[in-house]
PDB file of C-alpha atoms in Angstrom:
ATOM      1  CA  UNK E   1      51.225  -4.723  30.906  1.00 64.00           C
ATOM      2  CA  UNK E   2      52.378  -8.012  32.925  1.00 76.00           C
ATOM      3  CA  UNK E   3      50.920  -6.638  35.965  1.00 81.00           C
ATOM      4  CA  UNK E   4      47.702  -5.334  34.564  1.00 85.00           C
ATOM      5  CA  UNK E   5      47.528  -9.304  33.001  1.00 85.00           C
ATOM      6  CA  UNK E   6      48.220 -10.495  36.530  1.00 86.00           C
ATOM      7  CA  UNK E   7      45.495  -8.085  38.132  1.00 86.00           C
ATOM      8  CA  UNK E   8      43.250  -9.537  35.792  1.00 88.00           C
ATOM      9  CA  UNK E   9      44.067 -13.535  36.476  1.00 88.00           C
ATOM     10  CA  UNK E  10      43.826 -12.444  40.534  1.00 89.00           C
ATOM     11  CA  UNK E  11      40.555 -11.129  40.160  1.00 90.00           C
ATOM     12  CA  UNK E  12      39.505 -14.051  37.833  1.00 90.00           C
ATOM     13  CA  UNK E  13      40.862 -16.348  40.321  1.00 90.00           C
ATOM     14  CA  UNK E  14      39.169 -14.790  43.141  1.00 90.00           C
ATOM     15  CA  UNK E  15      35.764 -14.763  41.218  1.00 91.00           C
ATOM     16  CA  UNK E  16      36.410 -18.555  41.012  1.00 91.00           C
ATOM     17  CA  UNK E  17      37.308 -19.015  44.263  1.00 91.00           C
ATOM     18  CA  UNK E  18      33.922 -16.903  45.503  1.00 91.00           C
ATOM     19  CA  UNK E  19      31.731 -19.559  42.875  1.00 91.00           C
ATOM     20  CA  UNK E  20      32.958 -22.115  44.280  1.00 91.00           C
ATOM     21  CA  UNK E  21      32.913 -20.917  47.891  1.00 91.00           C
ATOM     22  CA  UNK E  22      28.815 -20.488  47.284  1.00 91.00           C
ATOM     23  CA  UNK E  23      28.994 -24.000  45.295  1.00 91.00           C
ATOM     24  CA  UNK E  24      30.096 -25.409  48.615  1.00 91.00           C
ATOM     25  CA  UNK E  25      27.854 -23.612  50.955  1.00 90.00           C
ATOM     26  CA  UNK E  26      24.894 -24.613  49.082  1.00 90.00           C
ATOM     27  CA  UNK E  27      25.502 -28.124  48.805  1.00 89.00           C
ATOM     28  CA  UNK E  28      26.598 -28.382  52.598  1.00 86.00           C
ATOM     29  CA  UNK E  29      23.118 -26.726  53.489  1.00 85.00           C
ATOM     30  CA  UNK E  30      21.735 -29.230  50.921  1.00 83.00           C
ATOM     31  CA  UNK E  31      23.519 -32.244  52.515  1.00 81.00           C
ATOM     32  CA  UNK E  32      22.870 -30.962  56.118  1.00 75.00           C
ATOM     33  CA  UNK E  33      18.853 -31.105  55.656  1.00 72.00           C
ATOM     34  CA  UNK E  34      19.457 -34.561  53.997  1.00 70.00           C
ATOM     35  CA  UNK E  35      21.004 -35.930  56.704  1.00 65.00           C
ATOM     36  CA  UNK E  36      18.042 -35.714  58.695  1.00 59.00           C
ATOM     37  CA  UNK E  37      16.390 -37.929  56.546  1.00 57.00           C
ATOM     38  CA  UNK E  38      19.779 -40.322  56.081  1.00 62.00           C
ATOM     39  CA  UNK E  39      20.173 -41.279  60.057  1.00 60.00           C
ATOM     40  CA  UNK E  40      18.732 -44.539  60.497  1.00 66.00           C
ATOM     41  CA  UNK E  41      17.477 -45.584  63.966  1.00 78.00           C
ATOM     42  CA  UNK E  42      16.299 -49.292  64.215  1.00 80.00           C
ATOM     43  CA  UNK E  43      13.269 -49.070  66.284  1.00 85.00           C
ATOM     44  CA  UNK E  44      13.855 -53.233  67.156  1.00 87.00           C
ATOM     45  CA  UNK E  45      17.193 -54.530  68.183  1.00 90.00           C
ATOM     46  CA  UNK E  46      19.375 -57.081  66.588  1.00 89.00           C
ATOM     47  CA  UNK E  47      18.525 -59.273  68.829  1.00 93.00           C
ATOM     48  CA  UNK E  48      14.741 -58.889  69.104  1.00 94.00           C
ATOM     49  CA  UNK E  49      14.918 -59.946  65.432  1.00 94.00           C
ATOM     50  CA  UNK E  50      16.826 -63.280  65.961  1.00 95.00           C
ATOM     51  CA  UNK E  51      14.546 -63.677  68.887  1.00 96.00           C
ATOM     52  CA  UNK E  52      11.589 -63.749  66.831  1.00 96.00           C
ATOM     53  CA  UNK E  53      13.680 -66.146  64.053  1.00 96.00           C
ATOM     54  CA  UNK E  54      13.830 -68.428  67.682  1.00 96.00           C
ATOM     55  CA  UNK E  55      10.040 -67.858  68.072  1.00 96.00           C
ATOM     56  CA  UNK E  56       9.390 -69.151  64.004  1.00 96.00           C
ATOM     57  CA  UNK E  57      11.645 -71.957  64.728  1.00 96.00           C
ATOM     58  CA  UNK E  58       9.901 -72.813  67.990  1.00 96.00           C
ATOM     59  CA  UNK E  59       6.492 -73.070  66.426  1.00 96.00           C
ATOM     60  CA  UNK E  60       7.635 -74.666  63.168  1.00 95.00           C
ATOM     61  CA  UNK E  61       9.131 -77.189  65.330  1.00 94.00           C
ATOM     62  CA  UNK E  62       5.865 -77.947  67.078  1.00 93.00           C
ATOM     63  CA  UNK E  63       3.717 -78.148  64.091  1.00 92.00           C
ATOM     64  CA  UNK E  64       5.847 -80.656  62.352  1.00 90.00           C
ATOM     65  CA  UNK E  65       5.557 -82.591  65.907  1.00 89.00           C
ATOM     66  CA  UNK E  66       1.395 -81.764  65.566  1.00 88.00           C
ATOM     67  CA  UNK E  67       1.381 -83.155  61.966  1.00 86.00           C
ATOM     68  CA  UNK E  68       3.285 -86.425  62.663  1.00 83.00           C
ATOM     69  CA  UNK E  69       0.364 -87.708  64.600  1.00 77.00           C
ATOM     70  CA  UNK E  70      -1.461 -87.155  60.988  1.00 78.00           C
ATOM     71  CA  UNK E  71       0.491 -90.332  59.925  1.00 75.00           C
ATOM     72  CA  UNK E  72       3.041 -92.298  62.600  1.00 73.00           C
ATOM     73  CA  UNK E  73      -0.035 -94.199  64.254  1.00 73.00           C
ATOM     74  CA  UNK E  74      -1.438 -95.355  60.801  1.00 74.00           C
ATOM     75  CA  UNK E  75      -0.642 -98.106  58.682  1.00 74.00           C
ATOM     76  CA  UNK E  76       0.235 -97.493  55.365  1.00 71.00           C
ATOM     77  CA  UNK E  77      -2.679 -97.980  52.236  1.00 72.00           C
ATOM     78  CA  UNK E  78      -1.839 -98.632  49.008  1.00 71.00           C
ATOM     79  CA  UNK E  79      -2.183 -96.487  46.132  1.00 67.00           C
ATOM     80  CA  UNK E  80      -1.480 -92.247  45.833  1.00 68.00           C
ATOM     81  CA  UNK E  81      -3.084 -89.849  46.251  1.00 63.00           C
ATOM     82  CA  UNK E  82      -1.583 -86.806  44.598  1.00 68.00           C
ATOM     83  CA  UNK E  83      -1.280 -86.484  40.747  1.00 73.00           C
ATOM     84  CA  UNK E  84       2.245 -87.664  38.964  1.00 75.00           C
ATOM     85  CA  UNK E  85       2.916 -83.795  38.127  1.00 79.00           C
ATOM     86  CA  UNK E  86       2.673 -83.101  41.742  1.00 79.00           C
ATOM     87  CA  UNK E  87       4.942 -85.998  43.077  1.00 79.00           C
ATOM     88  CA  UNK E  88       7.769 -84.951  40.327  1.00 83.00           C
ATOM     89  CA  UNK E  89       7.673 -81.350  41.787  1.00 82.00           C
ATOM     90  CA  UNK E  90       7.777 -82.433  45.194  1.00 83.00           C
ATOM     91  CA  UNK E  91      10.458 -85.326  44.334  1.00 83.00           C
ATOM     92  CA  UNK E  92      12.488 -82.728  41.901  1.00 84.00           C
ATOM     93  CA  UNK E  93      12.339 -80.206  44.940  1.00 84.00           C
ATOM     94  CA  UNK E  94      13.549 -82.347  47.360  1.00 83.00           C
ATOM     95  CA  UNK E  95      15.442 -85.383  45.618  1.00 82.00           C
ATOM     96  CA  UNK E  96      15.057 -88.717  44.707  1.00 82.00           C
ATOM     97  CA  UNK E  97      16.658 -89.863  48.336  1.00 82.00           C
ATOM     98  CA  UNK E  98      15.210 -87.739  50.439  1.00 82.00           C
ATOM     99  CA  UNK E  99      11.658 -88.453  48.792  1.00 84.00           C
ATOM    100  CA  UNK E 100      12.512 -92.090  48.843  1.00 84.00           C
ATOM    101  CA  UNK E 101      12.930 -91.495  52.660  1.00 85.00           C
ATOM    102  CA  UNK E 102       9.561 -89.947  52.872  1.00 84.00           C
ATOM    103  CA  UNK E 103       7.705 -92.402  50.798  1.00 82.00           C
ATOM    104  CA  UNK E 104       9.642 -95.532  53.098  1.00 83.00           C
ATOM    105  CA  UNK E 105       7.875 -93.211  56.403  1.00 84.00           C
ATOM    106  CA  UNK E 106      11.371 -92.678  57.979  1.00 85.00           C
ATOM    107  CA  UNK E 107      10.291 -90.094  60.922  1.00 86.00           C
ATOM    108  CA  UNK E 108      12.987 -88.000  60.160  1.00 87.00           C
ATOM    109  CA  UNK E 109      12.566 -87.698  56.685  1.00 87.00           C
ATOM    110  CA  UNK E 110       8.939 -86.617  56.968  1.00 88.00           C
ATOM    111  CA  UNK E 111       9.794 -84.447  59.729  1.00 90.00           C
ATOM    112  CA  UNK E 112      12.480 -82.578  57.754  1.00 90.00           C
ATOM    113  CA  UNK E 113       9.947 -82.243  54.240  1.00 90.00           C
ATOM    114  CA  UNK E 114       7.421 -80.582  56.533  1.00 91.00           C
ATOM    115  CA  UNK E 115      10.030 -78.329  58.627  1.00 92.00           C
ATOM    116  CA  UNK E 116      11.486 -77.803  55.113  1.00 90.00           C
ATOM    117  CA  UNK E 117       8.085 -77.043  53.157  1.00 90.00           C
ATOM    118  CA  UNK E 118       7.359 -74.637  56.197  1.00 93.00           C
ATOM    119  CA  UNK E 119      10.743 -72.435  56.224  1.00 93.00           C
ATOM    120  CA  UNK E 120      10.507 -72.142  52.498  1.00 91.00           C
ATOM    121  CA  UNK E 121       7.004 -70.920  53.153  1.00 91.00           C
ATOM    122  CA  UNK E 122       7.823 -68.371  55.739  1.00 93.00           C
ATOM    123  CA  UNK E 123      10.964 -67.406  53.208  1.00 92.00           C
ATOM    124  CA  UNK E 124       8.785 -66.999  50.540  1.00 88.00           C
ATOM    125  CA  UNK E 125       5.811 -64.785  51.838  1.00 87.00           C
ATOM    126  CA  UNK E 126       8.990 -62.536  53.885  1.00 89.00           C
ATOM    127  CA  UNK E 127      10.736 -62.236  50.758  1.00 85.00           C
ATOM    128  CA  UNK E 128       8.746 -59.654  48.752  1.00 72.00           C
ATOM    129  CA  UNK E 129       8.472 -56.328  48.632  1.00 61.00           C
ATOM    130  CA  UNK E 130       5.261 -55.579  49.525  1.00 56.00           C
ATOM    131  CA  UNK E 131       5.826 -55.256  53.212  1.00 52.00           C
ATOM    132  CA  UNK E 132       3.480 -55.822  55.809  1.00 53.00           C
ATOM    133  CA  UNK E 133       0.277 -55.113  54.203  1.00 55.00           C
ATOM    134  CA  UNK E 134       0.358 -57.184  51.117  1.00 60.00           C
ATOM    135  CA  UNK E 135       1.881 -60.245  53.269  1.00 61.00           C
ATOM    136  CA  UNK E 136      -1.466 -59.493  55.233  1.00 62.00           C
ATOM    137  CA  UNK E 137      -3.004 -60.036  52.760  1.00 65.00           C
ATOM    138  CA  UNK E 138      -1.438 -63.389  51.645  1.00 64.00           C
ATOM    139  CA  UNK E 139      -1.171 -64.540  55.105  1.00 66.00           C
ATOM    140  CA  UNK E 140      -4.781 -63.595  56.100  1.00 68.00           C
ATOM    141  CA  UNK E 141      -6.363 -65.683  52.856  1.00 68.00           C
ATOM    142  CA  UNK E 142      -4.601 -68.267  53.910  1.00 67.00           C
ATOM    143  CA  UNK E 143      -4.779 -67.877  57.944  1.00 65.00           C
ATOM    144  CA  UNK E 144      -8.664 -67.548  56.790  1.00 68.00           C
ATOM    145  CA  UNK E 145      -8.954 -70.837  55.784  1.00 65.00           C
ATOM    146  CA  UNK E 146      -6.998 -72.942  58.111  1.00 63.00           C
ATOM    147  CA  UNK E 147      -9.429 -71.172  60.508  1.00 63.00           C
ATOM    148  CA  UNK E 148     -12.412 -72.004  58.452  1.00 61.00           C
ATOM    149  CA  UNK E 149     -10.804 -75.975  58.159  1.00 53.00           C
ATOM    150  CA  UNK E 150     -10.615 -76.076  62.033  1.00 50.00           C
ATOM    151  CA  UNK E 151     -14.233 -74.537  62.183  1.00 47.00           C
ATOM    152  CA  UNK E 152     -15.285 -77.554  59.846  1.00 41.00           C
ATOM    153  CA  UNK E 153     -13.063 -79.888  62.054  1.00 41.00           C
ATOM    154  CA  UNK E 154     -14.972 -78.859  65.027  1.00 41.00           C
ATOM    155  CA  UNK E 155     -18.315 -79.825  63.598  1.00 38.00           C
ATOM    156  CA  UNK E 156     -17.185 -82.869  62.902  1.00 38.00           C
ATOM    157  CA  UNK E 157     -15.540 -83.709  66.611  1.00 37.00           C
ATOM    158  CA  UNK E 158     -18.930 -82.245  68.045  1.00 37.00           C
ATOM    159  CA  UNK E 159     -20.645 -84.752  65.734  1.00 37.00           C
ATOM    160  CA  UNK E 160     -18.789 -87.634  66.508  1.00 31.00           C
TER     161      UNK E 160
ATOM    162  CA  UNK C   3      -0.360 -74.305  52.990  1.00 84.00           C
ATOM    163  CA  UNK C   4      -2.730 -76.995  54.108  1.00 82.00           C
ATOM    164  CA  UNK C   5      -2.738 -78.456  50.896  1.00 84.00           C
ATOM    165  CA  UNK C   6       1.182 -78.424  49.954  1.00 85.00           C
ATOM    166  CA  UNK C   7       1.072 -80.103  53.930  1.00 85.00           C
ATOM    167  CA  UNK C   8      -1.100 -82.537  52.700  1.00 85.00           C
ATOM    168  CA  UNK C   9       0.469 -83.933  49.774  1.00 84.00           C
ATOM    169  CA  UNK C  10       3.563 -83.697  51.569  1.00 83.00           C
ATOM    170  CA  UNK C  11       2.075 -86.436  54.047  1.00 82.00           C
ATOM    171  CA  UNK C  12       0.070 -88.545  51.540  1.00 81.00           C
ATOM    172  CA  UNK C  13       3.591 -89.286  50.061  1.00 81.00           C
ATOM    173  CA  UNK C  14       3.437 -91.494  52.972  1.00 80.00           C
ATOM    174  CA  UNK C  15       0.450 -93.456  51.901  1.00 80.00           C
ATOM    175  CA  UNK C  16      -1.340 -92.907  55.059  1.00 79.00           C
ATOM    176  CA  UNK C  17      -4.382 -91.582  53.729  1.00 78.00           C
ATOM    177  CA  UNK C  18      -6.953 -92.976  51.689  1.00 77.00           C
ATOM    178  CA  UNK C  19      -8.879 -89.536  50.698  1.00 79.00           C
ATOM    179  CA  UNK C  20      -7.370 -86.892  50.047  1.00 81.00           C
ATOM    180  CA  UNK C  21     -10.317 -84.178  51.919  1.00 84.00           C
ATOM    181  CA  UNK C  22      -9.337 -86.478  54.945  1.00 82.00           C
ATOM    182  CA  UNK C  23      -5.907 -85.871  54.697  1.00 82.00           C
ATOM    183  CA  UNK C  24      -6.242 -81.995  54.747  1.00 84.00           C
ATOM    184  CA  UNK C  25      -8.634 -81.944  57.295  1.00 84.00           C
ATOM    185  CA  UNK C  26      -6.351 -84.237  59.171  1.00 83.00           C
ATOM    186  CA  UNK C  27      -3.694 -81.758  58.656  1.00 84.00           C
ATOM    187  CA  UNK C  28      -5.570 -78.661  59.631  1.00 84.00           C
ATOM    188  CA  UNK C  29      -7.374 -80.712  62.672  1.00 84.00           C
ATOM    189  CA  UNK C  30      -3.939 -81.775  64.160  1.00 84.00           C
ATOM    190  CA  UNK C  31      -1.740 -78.731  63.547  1.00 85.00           C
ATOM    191  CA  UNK C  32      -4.182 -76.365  62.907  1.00 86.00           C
ATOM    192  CA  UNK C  33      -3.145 -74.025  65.944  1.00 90.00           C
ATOM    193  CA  UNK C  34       0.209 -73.943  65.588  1.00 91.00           C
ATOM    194  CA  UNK C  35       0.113 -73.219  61.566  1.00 91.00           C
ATOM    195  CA  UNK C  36      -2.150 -70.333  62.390  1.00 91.00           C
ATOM    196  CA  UNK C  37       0.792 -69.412  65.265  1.00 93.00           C
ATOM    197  CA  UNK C  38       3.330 -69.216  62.448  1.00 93.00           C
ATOM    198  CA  UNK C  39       1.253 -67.506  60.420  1.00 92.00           C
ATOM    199  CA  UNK C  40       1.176 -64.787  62.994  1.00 91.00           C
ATOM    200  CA  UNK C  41       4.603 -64.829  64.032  1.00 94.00           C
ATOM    201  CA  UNK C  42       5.902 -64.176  60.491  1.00 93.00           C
ATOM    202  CA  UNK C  43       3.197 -61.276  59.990  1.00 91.00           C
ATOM    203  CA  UNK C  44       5.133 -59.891  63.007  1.00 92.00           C
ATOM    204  CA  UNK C  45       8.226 -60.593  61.863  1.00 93.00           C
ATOM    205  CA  UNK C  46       7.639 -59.346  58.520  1.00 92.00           C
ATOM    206  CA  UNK C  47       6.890 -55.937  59.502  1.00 90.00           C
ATOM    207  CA  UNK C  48       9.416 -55.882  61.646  1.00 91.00           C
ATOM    208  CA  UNK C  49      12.004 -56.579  59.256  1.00 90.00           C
ATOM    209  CA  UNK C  50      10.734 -54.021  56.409  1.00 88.00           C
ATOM    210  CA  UNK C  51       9.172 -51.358  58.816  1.00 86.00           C
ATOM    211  CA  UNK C  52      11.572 -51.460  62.001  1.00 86.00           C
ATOM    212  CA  UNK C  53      14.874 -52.268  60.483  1.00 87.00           C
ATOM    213  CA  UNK C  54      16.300 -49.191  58.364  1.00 84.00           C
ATOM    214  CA  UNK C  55      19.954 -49.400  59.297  1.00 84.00           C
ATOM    215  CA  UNK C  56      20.482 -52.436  57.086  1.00 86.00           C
ATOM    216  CA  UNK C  57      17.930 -54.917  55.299  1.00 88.00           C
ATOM    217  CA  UNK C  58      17.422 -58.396  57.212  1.00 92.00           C
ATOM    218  CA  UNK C  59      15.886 -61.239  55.301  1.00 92.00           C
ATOM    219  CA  UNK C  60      15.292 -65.275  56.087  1.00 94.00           C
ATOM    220  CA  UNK C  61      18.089 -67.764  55.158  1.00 94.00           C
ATOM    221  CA  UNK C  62      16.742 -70.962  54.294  1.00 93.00           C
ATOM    222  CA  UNK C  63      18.956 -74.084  52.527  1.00 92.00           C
ATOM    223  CA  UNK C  64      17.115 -75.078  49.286  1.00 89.00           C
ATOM    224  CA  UNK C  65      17.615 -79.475  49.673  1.00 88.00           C
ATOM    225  CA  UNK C  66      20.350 -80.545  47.476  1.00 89.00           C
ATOM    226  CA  UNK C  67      22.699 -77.605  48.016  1.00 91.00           C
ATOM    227  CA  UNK C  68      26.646 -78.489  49.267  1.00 91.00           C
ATOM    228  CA  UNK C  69      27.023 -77.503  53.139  1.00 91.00           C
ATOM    229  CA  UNK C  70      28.910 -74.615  54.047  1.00 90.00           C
ATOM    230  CA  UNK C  71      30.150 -74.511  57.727  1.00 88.00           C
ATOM    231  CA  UNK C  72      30.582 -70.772  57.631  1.00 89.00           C
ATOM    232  CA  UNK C  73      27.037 -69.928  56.947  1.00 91.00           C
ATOM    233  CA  UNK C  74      25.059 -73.423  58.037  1.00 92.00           C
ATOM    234  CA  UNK C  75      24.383 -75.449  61.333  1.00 90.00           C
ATOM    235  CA  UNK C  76      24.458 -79.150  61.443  1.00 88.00           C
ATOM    236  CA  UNK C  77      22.041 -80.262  63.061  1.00 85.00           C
ATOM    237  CA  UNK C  78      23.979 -83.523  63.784  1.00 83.00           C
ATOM    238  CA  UNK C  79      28.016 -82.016  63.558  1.00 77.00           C
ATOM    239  CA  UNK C  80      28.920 -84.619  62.441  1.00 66.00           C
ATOM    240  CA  UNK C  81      32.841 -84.713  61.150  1.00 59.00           C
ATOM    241  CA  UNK C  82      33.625 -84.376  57.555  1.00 55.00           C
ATOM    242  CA  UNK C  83      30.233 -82.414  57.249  1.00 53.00           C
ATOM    243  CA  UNK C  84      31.886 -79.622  54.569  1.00 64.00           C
ATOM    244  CA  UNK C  85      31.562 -81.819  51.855  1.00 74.00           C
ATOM    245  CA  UNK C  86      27.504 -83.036  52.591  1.00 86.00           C
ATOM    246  CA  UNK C  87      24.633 -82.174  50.783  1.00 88.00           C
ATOM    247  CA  UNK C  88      21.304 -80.861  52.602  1.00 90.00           C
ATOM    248  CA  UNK C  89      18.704 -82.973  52.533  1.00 88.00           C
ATOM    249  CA  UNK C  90      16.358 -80.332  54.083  1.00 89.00           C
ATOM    250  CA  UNK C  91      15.943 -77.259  56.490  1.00 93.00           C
ATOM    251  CA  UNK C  92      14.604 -77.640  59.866  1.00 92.00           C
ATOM    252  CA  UNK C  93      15.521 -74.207  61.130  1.00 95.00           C
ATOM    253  CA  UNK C  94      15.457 -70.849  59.811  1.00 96.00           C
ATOM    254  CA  UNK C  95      18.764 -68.556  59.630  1.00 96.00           C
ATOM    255  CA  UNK C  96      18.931 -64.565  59.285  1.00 95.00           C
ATOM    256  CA  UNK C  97      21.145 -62.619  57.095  1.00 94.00           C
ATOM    257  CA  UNK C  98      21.927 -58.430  57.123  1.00 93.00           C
ATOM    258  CA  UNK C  99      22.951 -57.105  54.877  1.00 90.00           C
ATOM    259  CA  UNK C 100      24.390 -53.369  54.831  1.00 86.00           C
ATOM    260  CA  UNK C 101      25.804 -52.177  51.239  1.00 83.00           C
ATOM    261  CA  UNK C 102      28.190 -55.255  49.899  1.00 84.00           C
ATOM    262  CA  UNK C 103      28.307 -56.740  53.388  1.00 89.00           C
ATOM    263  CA  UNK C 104      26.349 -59.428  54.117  1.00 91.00           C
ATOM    264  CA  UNK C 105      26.458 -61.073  57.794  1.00 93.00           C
ATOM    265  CA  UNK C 106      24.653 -64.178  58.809  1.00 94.00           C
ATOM    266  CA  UNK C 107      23.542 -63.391  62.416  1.00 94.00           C
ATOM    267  CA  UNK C 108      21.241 -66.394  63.087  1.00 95.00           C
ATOM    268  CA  UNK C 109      22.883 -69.875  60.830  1.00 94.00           C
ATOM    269  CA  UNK C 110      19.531 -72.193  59.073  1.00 95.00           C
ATOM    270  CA  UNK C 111      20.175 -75.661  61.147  1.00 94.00           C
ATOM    271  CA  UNK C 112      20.114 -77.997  58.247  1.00 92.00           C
ATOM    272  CA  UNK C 113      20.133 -81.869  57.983  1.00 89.00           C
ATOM    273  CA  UNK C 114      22.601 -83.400  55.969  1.00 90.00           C
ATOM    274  CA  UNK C 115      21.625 -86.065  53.206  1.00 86.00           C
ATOM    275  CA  UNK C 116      23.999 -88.924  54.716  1.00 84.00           C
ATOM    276  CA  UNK C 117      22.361 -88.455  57.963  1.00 83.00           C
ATOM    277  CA  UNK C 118      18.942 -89.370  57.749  1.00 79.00           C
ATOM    278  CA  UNK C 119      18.684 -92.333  59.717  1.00 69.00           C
ATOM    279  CA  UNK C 120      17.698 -95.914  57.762  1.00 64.00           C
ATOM    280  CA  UNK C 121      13.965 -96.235  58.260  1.00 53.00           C
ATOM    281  CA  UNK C 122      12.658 -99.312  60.519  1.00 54.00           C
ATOM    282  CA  UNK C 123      11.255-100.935  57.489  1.00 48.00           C
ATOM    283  CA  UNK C 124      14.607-101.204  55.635  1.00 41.00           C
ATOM    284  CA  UNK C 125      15.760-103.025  58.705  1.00 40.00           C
TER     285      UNK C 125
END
């Protein structure tokens, strides 16, 4: 009797054993065509990346130096010309000091808000999840109309 | 963009019209905001189309926040500069990240508050 019970615990131990054997093979043939799609190649290098983080800084650097000319050979006028809700955004944003600085036209100050308003602007637009075709979109309303201010600008140099 | 310039720089009371001020803006630095414009179109698609081993996203310093040697550059070093505040970013920074780790390969170059040199006109 003990060894008929004993038979019958092998052979339910080796049916187990066999389920469990084909459990394994099927998820290994499961996880082996997976694995294909789980092996990530960067097609850019870490340090292309950070060299185009150089290139942003580069030109954010030189259009902060471009806009300065806007207002460091001018003398100040009295009066405002942006709306109080505006100024308390722009002076909650960036502090009453720092917009104190601005307002007194300390070169560094302005600098800073306009490298500052431009790396928050680059963050921003980078930051979603669109990917490159919604950005392209973003980007090419608003490339489309610094063009069409330049094209407006030009007319008016010709002119003058 | 031209307009957030803008009222930036009329903070400054240099303008006396506003439709001067932007075209001022767009006249002077017209070709190098259209530059950056570019240049993050590029970089955006790198970074979401290029990049699969980890995500990689722009580190800027929102003004106000407490400086953190570890992750931020100062742009003037100055000692003691763990315990300033950031008056404003003048340089982006790049962070990976890869499951919970996070790595800052590129620091933001920030200016601290305390640093911003008194303007002639005080003096």
């Amino acid at each position: 009797m003990k060894l008929n019970e004993s038979r019958a615990a092998l052979a339910h131990a080796h049916a187990r054993l066999s389920e469990k054997d084909r459990l394994l093979s099927e998820r290994t043939t499961e996880l082996s065509a997976a694995q294909a799609f789980l092996t990530r190649v960067d097609a850019v290098s870490e340090a292309e990346v950070v060299g185009m983080v150089e290139n942003l800084n580069t030109l954010i650097s030189s259009a902060s130096g471009a806009l300065s000319a806007t207002w460091d050979q001018r003398e100040p006028v009295p009066g405002t010309l942006v709306d109080e809700p505006d100024l308390q955004l722009i002076r909650d944003y960036f502090g009453d000091s720092m917009f104190e600085e601005v307002a007194a036209r300390n070169p560094v100050a302005v600098t800073l808000a306009v490298d500052t308003y431009l790396v928050q602007f680059i963050e921003r637009v980078t930051s979603g999840w669109g990917g490159g075709a919604t950005t392209g979109v973003v980007l090419g309303e608003i490339y489309g109309m610094i063009s069409a201010k330049g094209k407006v600008n030009e007319h008016v140099c010709s002119q003058g | 963009m031209i307009e957030d310039l803008t009222k930036i720089l009329v903070i400054t009371r240099t303008f006396s019209d506003f439709s001067e001020a932007m075209e001022a803006v767009g006249y002077s630095a017209g070709t190098e905001l259209r530059a950056i414009i570019e240049a993050t179109l590029r970089f955006d698609d790198t970074i979401k189309t290029k990049i699969a081993s980890s995500d990689m996203s722009i580190y800027v310093v929102p003004p106000g926040t407490t400086f953190i040697g570890e992750t931020m550059m100062d742009e003037f070093g100055k000692e003691g500069g763990e315990c300033g505040i950031v008056a404003g970013t003048m340089e982006i920074g790049l962070v990976q990240r890869m499951g919970n780790m996070e790595k800052v390969l590129r620091k933001p170059k920030v200016i601290l508050a305390r640093d911003l040199p008194e303007p002639e006109s005080k003096e």
